[in-house]
Short mmCIF file of C-alpha atoms in Angstrom, two decimals:
data_model
loop_
_atom_site.label_atom_id
_atom_site.label_comp_id
_atom_site.label_asym_id
_atom_site.label_seq_id
_atom_site.Cartn_x
_atom_site.Cartn_y
_atom_site.Cartn_z
CA MET A 13 0.00 0.00 0.00
CA ILE A 14 1.32 3.43 -0.98
CA ASP A 15 1.11 6.07 1.76
CA LYS A 16 -0.34 9.39 0.70
CA PRO A 17 1.91 12.42 1.29
CA LEU A 18 -0.14 13.80 4.20
CA ASP A 19 -1.36 10.60 5.84
CA GLY A 20 -1.58 11.24 9.60
CA VAL A 21 -1.67 15.03 9.27
CA ARG A 22 -4.65 16.76 10.91
CA VAL A 23 -5.97 20.09 9.70
CA ILE A 24 -8.59 22.32 11.35
CA ASP A 25 -10.42 24.36 8.73
CA PHE A 26 -12.36 27.45 9.83
CA GLY A 27 -12.75 28.53 6.19
CA GLN A 28 -15.82 29.74 4.37
CA PHE A 29 -16.70 30.34 0.71
CA ILE A 30 -13.72 29.45 -1.55
CA ALA A 31 -10.18 30.57 -0.73
CA ALA A 32 -9.51 28.79 2.58
CA PRO A 33 -11.66 25.71 1.78
CA ALA A 34 -9.87 25.42 -1.59
CA ALA A 35 -6.54 25.33 0.24
CA THR A 36 -7.66 22.61 2.61
CA GLN A 37 -9.26 20.65 -0.24
CA VAL A 38 -5.74 20.26 -1.66
CA LEU A 39 -4.64 18.91 1.73
CA VAL A 40 -7.56 16.44 1.82
CA ASP A 41 -6.58 15.07 -1.56
CA LEU A 42 -2.99 14.71 -0.38
CA GLY A 43 -4.23 12.51 2.46
CA ALA A 44 -4.80 14.88 5.40
CA ASP A 45 -7.65 14.51 7.89
CA VAL A 46 -9.37 17.88 7.51
CA ILE A 47 -11.98 18.90 10.08
CA LYS A 48 -14.29 21.65 8.88
CA VAL A 49 -15.54 23.89 11.68
CA GLU A 50 -18.76 25.76 10.92
CA PRO A 51 -21.21 27.90 12.88
CA VAL A 52 -24.26 26.00 14.14
CA HIS A 53 -26.30 27.65 11.36
CA GLY A 54 -23.75 26.66 8.71
CA GLU A 55 -21.05 28.51 6.81
CA SER A 56 -22.11 31.48 4.70
CA ALA A 57 -21.93 29.63 1.37
CA ARG A 58 -24.67 27.22 2.47
CA GLY A 59 -27.20 30.04 2.40
CA ILE A 60 -26.68 31.53 -1.08
CA GLY A 61 -28.44 29.08 -3.35
CA ALA A 62 -27.04 26.92 -6.14
CA HIS A 63 -23.77 28.82 -6.46
CA GLY A 64 -23.07 28.50 -2.75
CA LYS A 65 -23.97 24.82 -2.84
CA ALA A 66 -21.45 24.37 -5.65
CA MET A 67 -18.76 25.99 -3.49
CA VAL A 68 -19.53 23.67 -0.60
CA GLU A 69 -19.66 20.55 -2.78
CA ASN A 70 -16.44 21.20 -4.71
CA TYR A 71 -14.18 22.63 -2.00
CA ASN A 72 -15.13 20.39 0.93
CA ARG A 73 -14.99 16.85 -0.44
CA GLY A 74 -13.85 14.24 2.05
CA LYS A 75 -13.73 16.56 5.07
CA ARG A 76 -15.26 15.84 8.47
CA ALA A 77 -17.65 18.51 9.70
CA ILE A 78 -18.35 19.86 13.17
CA ALA A 79 -20.74 22.71 13.94
CA LEU A 80 -19.88 24.97 16.91
CA ASP A 81 -21.10 28.20 18.42
CA LEU A 82 -17.73 29.93 18.76
CA LYS A 83 -19.32 32.82 20.64
CA ASP A 84 -20.00 30.46 23.52
CA PRO A 85 -16.98 29.74 25.78
CA ARG A 86 -17.82 26.04 25.60
CA GLY A 87 -17.63 26.16 21.82
CA GLN A 88 -14.31 27.99 22.05
CA GLU A 89 -12.99 25.30 24.37
CA ILE A 90 -13.93 22.59 21.88
CA ALA A 91 -12.16 24.53 19.14
CA ARG A 92 -9.04 24.86 21.33
CA ARG A 93 -9.02 21.11 21.93
CA LEU A 94 -9.32 20.48 18.20
CA ILE A 95 -6.44 22.86 17.49
CA ALA A 96 -4.28 21.31 20.23
CA GLY A 97 -4.41 17.98 18.42
CA ALA A 98 -3.80 19.43 14.97
CA ASP A 99 -0.80 20.13 12.76
CA ILE A 100 -2.31 22.88 10.62
CA VAL A 101 -5.00 25.54 11.12
CA VAL A 102 -6.53 27.48 8.22
CA GLN A 103 -9.01 30.35 8.51
CA ASN A 104 -10.46 33.20 6.46
CA LEU A 105 -13.03 34.64 8.86
CA ARG A 106 -13.55 38.38 9.03
CA PRO A 107 -10.35 40.14 10.10
CA GLY A 108 -9.93 40.10 13.87
CA VAL A 109 -12.67 37.55 14.59
CA MET A 110 -10.34 34.68 15.50
CA ASP A 111 -8.27 36.96 17.73
CA LYS A 112 -11.38 38.09 19.63
CA LEU A 113 -12.34 34.46 20.15
CA GLY A 114 -8.92 33.67 21.58
CA LEU A 115 -8.20 31.45 18.57
CA GLY A 116 -5.89 33.72 16.58
CA ALA A 117 -2.47 32.85 15.21
CA GLU A 118 -0.41 34.54 17.92
CA GLU A 119 -2.24 32.93 20.85
CA MET A 120 -2.55 29.48 19.29
CA ARG A 121 1.06 29.33 18.15
CA ALA A 122 2.23 30.45 21.58
CA ALA A 123 0.30 27.57 23.12
CA HIS A 124 1.27 25.10 20.38
CA PRO A 125 4.59 26.07 18.77
CA HIS A 126 4.38 23.15 16.34
CA LEU A 127 1.33 24.60 14.57
CA VAL A 128 1.31 25.87 11.02
CA TYR A 129 -1.38 28.56 11.19
CA ALA A 130 -2.61 30.06 7.90
CA THR A 131 -4.78 33.13 7.46
CA VAL A 132 -6.39 34.21 4.20
CA SER A 133 -7.47 37.86 4.04
CA GLY A 134 -8.77 40.21 1.41
CA PHE A 135 -6.11 42.89 1.51
CA GLY A 136 -3.34 41.61 3.76
CA LEU A 137 -2.87 42.00 7.50
CA HIS A 138 -0.50 44.96 7.59
CA GLY A 139 -1.96 47.77 5.46
CA PRO A 140 -4.76 50.28 6.04
CA SER A 141 -7.36 47.88 4.59
CA ARG A 142 -6.45 45.00 6.90
CA ASN A 143 -9.86 45.11 8.59
CA ARG A 144 -11.89 45.33 5.37
CA ALA A 145 -13.94 42.38 4.26
CA GLY A 146 -12.63 41.19 0.92
CA LEU A 147 -14.08 39.01 -1.82
CA ASP A 148 -12.81 37.96 -5.23
CA ILE A 149 -14.45 40.83 -7.08
CA ALA A 150 -12.85 43.49 -4.88
CA ALA A 151 -9.41 41.98 -5.46
CA GLN A 152 -10.04 41.83 -9.20
CA ALA A 153 -10.98 45.50 -9.13
CA GLU A 154 -8.16 46.84 -6.96
CA SER A 155 -5.36 44.75 -8.48
CA GLY A 156 -5.86 46.16 -11.98
CA LEU A 157 -7.23 42.88 -13.31
CA MET A 158 -10.62 44.34 -14.21
CA TRP A 159 -8.95 47.38 -15.75
CA VAL A 160 -7.22 45.23 -18.37
CA THR A 161 -10.19 42.90 -18.99
CA GLY A 162 -12.83 43.79 -21.58
CA GLU A 163 -13.09 45.43 -24.98
CA HIS A 164 -10.94 48.44 -25.81
CA ASP A 165 -13.88 50.84 -25.94
CA GLY A 166 -15.97 49.11 -23.26
CA GLU A 167 -16.15 49.18 -19.49
CA PRO A 168 -13.86 47.12 -17.26
CA GLN A 169 -15.00 43.51 -16.88
CA LYS A 170 -14.51 40.86 -14.24
CA VAL A 171 -13.11 37.48 -15.21
CA GLY A 172 -15.94 35.01 -15.78
CA ALA A 173 -15.16 32.87 -12.72
CA GLN A 174 -13.88 33.50 -9.19
CA ILE A 175 -10.34 32.93 -10.35
CA VAL A 176 -8.67 35.02 -7.60
CA ASP A 177 -10.44 33.11 -4.82
CA ALA A 178 -9.43 29.77 -6.32
CA ALA A 179 -5.85 30.83 -7.06
CA THR A 180 -5.50 32.17 -3.51
CA GLY A 181 -6.50 28.75 -2.20
CA TYR A 182 -3.80 27.06 -4.26
CA VAL A 183 -1.18 29.64 -3.24
CA CYS A 184 -2.17 29.17 0.40
CA ALA A 185 -1.84 25.39 0.11
CA GLN A 186 1.60 25.82 -1.45
CA ALA A 187 2.75 28.05 1.41
CA ILE A 188 1.26 25.69 4.02
CA LEU A 189 3.11 22.73 2.53
CA GLY A 190 6.37 24.68 2.53
CA ALA A 191 5.87 25.61 6.19
CA TYR A 192 5.00 22.02 7.07
CA ILE A 193 8.14 20.68 5.38
CA ARG A 194 10.16 23.15 7.44
CA ARG A 195 8.40 21.90 10.57
CA LEU A 196 9.39 18.34 9.72
CA ARG A 197 13.02 19.50 9.62
CA THR A 198 13.06 21.83 12.62
CA GLY A 199 10.03 20.94 14.77
CA GLU A 200 8.92 24.59 14.60
CA GLY A 201 5.57 25.73 13.28
CA ASP A 202 4.99 28.82 11.21
CA THR A 203 2.50 31.56 10.42
CA VAL A 204 1.22 31.79 6.85
CA GLU A 205 -0.49 34.89 5.47
CA VAL A 206 -2.04 35.07 1.99
CA SER A 207 -4.23 37.82 0.58
CA LEU A 208 -6.56 37.96 -2.39
CA LEU A 209 -5.07 41.30 -3.45
CA GLU A 210 -1.50 40.04 -3.62
CA VAL A 211 -2.50 36.92 -5.52
CA ALA A 212 -4.59 38.96 -7.96
CA ILE A 213 -1.61 41.18 -8.74
CA HIS A 214 0.77 38.24 -9.02
CA LEU A 215 -1.55 36.49 -11.49
CA GLN A 216 -0.78 39.39 -13.83
CA ALA A 217 3.01 39.06 -13.61
CA PRO A 218 3.63 39.53 -17.38
CA ASN A 219 1.48 42.67 -17.47
CA TRP A 220 3.04 44.05 -14.31
CA GLY A 221 6.53 43.13 -15.47
CA ALA A 222 6.06 45.00 -18.73
CA TYR A 223 4.65 48.02 -16.91
CA LEU A 224 7.51 48.09 -14.41
CA ASP A 225 10.03 47.77 -17.23
CA THR A 226 8.58 50.31 -19.68
CA GLY A 227 6.23 52.52 -17.68
CA ASN A 228 3.57 51.91 -20.32
CA GLU A 229 0.25 51.19 -18.64
CA PRO A 230 -1.60 48.11 -19.94
CA ARG A 231 -4.98 48.81 -21.53
CA ARG A 232 -8.06 46.78 -22.28
CA MET A 233 -8.00 45.37 -25.79
CA GLY A 234 -10.42 42.49 -25.82
CA ASN A 235 -8.90 39.16 -26.75
CA GLY A 236 -5.78 40.38 -28.50
CA GLN A 237 -2.37 41.00 -26.99
CA PRO A 238 -0.81 44.46 -27.19
CA THR A 239 2.62 43.69 -28.63
CA VAL A 240 2.14 40.61 -30.82
CA ALA A 241 -0.28 39.52 -33.56
CA PRO A 242 -2.11 37.35 -34.25
CA ALA A 243 -2.22 36.38 -30.58
CA ALA A 244 -5.18 35.24 -28.49
CA ASP A 245 -7.41 36.39 -31.34
CA ILE A 246 -10.86 34.93 -31.95
CA MET A 247 -11.57 33.36 -35.32
CA PRO A 248 -15.27 32.66 -35.92
CA THR A 249 -15.90 29.42 -37.80
CA SER A 250 -19.00 28.14 -39.55
CA ASP A 251 -20.22 26.46 -36.35
CA GLY A 252 -18.46 28.27 -33.49
CA SER A 253 -15.06 29.84 -33.01
CA VAL A 254 -11.44 29.10 -32.19
CA VAL A 255 -8.71 31.17 -30.59
CA VAL A 256 -5.37 31.38 -32.40
CA SER A 257 -1.85 32.55 -31.57
CA ALA A 258 0.70 32.51 -34.38
CA TYR A 259 2.83 35.62 -34.00
CA SER A 260 6.36 34.29 -34.59
CA GLU A 261 7.47 34.60 -38.21
CA VAL A 262 7.66 30.83 -38.62
CA HIS A 263 4.20 30.24 -37.20
CA PHE A 264 2.60 33.14 -39.06
CA ARG A 265 3.87 31.86 -42.39
CA ARG A 266 2.72 28.38 -41.48
CA LEU A 267 -0.74 29.66 -40.56
CA CYS A 268 -1.06 31.48 -43.87
CA ARG A 269 -0.01 28.35 -45.78
CA LEU A 270 -2.46 26.14 -43.88
CA LEU A 271 -5.28 28.56 -44.65
CA GLY A 272 -4.36 28.66 -48.34
CA ARG A 273 -3.47 32.36 -48.01
CA GLU A 274 0.31 32.27 -48.54
CA GLU A 275 0.22 35.76 -50.05
CA LEU A 276 -0.63 37.27 -46.65
CA ALA A 277 2.84 36.39 -45.32
CA ASP A 278 4.39 38.55 -48.08
CA ASP A 279 1.90 41.41 -47.76
CA ALA A 280 3.77 44.55 -46.68
CA ARG A 281 1.10 45.25 -44.06
CA PHE A 282 1.93 41.96 -42.33
CA ALA A 283 5.64 41.63 -43.15
CA ASP A 284 6.73 41.46 -39.51
CA ASN A 285 5.21 41.42 -36.04
CA GLU A 286 5.40 45.19 -35.63
CA SER A 287 3.53 45.66 -38.92
CA ARG A 288 0.92 43.08 -37.95
CA VAL A 289 0.29 44.81 -34.62
CA ARG A 290 -0.04 48.16 -36.40
CA ASN A 291 -2.45 46.67 -38.97
CA ARG A 292 -4.26 44.29 -36.64
CA VAL A 293 -7.76 45.17 -37.88
CA ALA A 294 -6.85 44.42 -41.51
CA LEU A 295 -5.02 41.26 -40.49
CA LEU A 296 -7.99 39.89 -38.55
CA THR A 297 -10.33 40.71 -41.43
CA GLU A 298 -8.23 38.58 -43.77
CA LEU A 299 -7.75 35.68 -41.37
CA ARG A 300 -11.37 35.58 -40.26
CA ALA A 301 -12.54 35.37 -43.85
CA ALA A 302 -10.49 32.22 -44.25
CA PHE A 303 -11.70 30.63 -40.99
CA ALA A 304 -15.36 31.40 -41.79
CA ASN A 305 -15.35 28.60 -44.39
CA MET A 306 -14.19 25.97 -41.86
CA THR A 307 -15.88 24.21 -38.98
CA SER A 308 -14.19 24.43 -35.58
CA ASP A 309 -13.21 20.76 -35.80
CA GLU A 310 -11.70 21.25 -39.26
CA ALA A 311 -9.75 24.28 -38.07
CA MET A 312 -8.43 22.45 -35.01
CA ASP A 313 -7.47 19.37 -37.03
CA VAL A 314 -5.38 21.49 -39.38
CA LEU A 315 -3.80 23.82 -36.82
CA ALA A 316 -3.06 21.34 -34.01
CA ALA A 317 -1.54 18.81 -36.38
CA ASN A 318 0.89 21.44 -37.65
CA GLY A 319 2.04 22.97 -34.38
CA VAL A 320 -0.01 26.17 -34.47
CA VAL A 321 -1.28 27.17 -31.01
CA ALA A 322 -5.06 27.17 -31.09
CA GLY A 323 -8.04 26.17 -28.99
CA ARG A 324 -11.67 25.49 -29.70
CA ILE A 325 -13.85 27.86 -27.65
CA ASN A 326 -16.05 25.41 -25.77
CA THR A 327 -19.25 25.78 -23.85
CA TYR A 328 -19.32 23.98 -20.48
CA PRO A 329 -21.03 20.88 -21.94
CA GLU A 330 -18.51 20.83 -24.81
CA ALA A 331 -15.59 21.16 -22.40
CA MET A 332 -16.92 18.28 -20.30
CA ARG A 333 -17.20 16.10 -23.43
CA SER A 334 -13.65 16.91 -24.51
CA PRO A 335 -11.62 13.69 -24.86
CA ASP A 336 -8.70 15.39 -23.11
CA VAL A 337 -10.86 16.39 -20.14
CA GLN A 338 -12.40 12.93 -19.97
CA ALA A 339 -8.96 11.30 -20.10
CA SER A 340 -7.77 13.51 -17.23
CA GLY A 341 -10.30 12.10 -14.77
CA LEU A 342 -10.94 15.62 -13.45
CA PHE A 343 -14.65 14.98 -12.91
CA ILE A 344 -15.18 12.35 -10.24
CA GLU A 345 -18.20 10.55 -8.82
CA VAL A 346 -18.66 11.17 -5.10
CA SER A 347 -21.07 9.85 -2.48
CA ARG A 348 -23.33 12.20 -0.56
CA PRO A 349 -24.68 11.83 2.97
CA ASP A 350 -28.19 11.47 1.51
CA GLY A 351 -27.04 8.48 -0.53
CA VAL A 352 -27.50 10.19 -3.89
CA PRO A 353 -24.26 10.07 -5.94
CA ALA A 354 -23.03 13.26 -7.52
CA THR A 355 -20.32 14.52 -9.86
CA ALA A 356 -17.70 16.89 -8.49
CA LEU A 357 -14.38 18.34 -9.56
CA GLY A 358 -11.28 16.45 -8.49
CA THR A 359 -7.79 17.93 -8.37
CA PRO A 360 -5.89 19.33 -11.37
CA TRP A 361 -2.74 17.32 -10.59
CA HIS A 362 -1.69 13.68 -10.49
CA LEU A 363 0.62 11.94 -8.02
CA GLU A 364 1.70 8.32 -8.11
CA SER A 365 1.19 8.19 -4.34
CA VAL A 366 -2.45 9.31 -4.78
CA PRO A 367 -3.72 6.94 -7.46
CA LYS A 368 -7.35 7.61 -6.58
CA LEU A 369 -8.95 10.59 -4.87
CA PRO A 370 -11.34 10.18 -1.92
CA THR A 371 -14.85 9.49 -3.13
CA ALA A 372 -16.66 11.05 -0.16
CA GLY A 373 -18.51 14.22 -1.09
CA ALA A 374 -18.88 17.32 1.06
CA PRO A 375 -20.30 16.64 4.54
CA ASP A 376 -23.62 17.91 5.77
CA LEU A 377 -23.60 20.60 8.43
CA GLY A 378 -22.42 19.04 11.68
CA GLN A 379 -22.32 15.56 10.16
CA HIS A 380 -19.36 14.46 12.29
CA THR A 381 -20.00 16.57 15.38
CA ALA A 382 -20.84 13.63 17.65
CA GLU A 383 -17.89 11.60 16.34
CA LEU A 384 -15.40 14.41 16.87
CA ILE A 385 -16.74 15.41 20.29
CA ALA A 386 -16.31 11.77 21.37
CA GLU A 387 -12.74 11.76 20.02
CA LEU A 388 -12.01 14.79 22.21
CA GLY A 389 -13.04 12.78 25.27
CA TYR A 390 -16.44 14.33 26.02
CA PRO A 391 -18.93 11.85 27.51
CA THR A 392 -22.30 11.27 25.84
CA ASP A 393 -24.26 13.25 28.43
CA ALA A 394 -21.96 16.25 27.86
CA LEU A 395 -22.65 16.08 24.12
CA ASP A 396 -26.39 15.96 24.79
CA ALA A 397 -26.13 19.05 26.99
CA LEU A 398 -24.05 20.94 24.44
CA ALA A 399 -26.54 20.12 21.71
CA ALA A 400 -29.50 21.08 23.90
CA ASP A 401 -27.89 24.47 24.63
CA GLY A 402 -27.13 25.11 20.96
CA VAL A 403 -23.36 25.09 21.48
CA VAL A 404 -23.03 22.34 18.88
CA ALA A 405 -25.24 21.20 16.02
CA LEU A 406 -25.56 17.52 15.20
CA GLY A 407 -25.79 16.27 11.65
CA ARG A 408 -28.96 14.76 10.32
#
């Protein structure tokens, strides 16, 4: 039997919505025992309809769930006992909440120096906005990401998914794993801080790098790229569209040949990349006329087979039917507490030591409360009293 990388590691997850739960989902899939701590009424995502349900289902697979009233000293004591037996703590509650509850990084690491304690915030813990609530959209806005997204003459646009939240979760997991490896070497825990704002800026490293180097501010320009052409340009086909990048001289000439438009490569307007950028509108007019006579499958067959970077622009159902997506095993079948199987997203990586991901879906609110309270040494009558007083919520 192959041991998973994090077998035997216990994680206490106070996360809500996406960023912190996404980080601990990585740890679950690496083999950790992740205990999700929620309020007795459930985490915030449980109350926002289908989209919130999707967050819960896809970022909490295989976790154990306990529901506590952390405003009650008895609930705080249960949380402290959970933390005392853990290796890693992750939280993204409103800034200052964990400190007020006596469960913050400084106090918990003083009591348990071995802990790796990770905090996800909206804007970092050291600047003037450290106490602001922060969500994905605010980070997209304030990082410049929305400013460079959209059509040239249109308003700023958000990215079509909560990409900053998700990326922050992955960055947080990366930092946690680094801190945990250090703990294995030294015995010392660590404090991890990750913010949506910093991740949102870092996701734009090429844009920011160019700006820092030249002083030229990036601008919205739709799907094209400012300094190369054709690049990330949309080519409508007879039944859909594809995106194409072929801006090196070799690839541009190859594209023209494959389209049966060799003369475009010798046209003075498109003689080099600088000319193509300057005459982008004319270039796209010519290329799109050629693609209009092809189906998306025909275009992809020709381009992919000849080393031209291109992608079919898929709807969600089309993406799910993609042979490459199906071969990846990214969509997995999971069991639910109600017994009804469901499809969820697995992890976007593969390890030999993790040949198969856990098949347990997300837990119901408080599903493992009784189990975990018993593990902490509370007798049955104490659990009954805690439940009767609303300090804990028991799963259905």
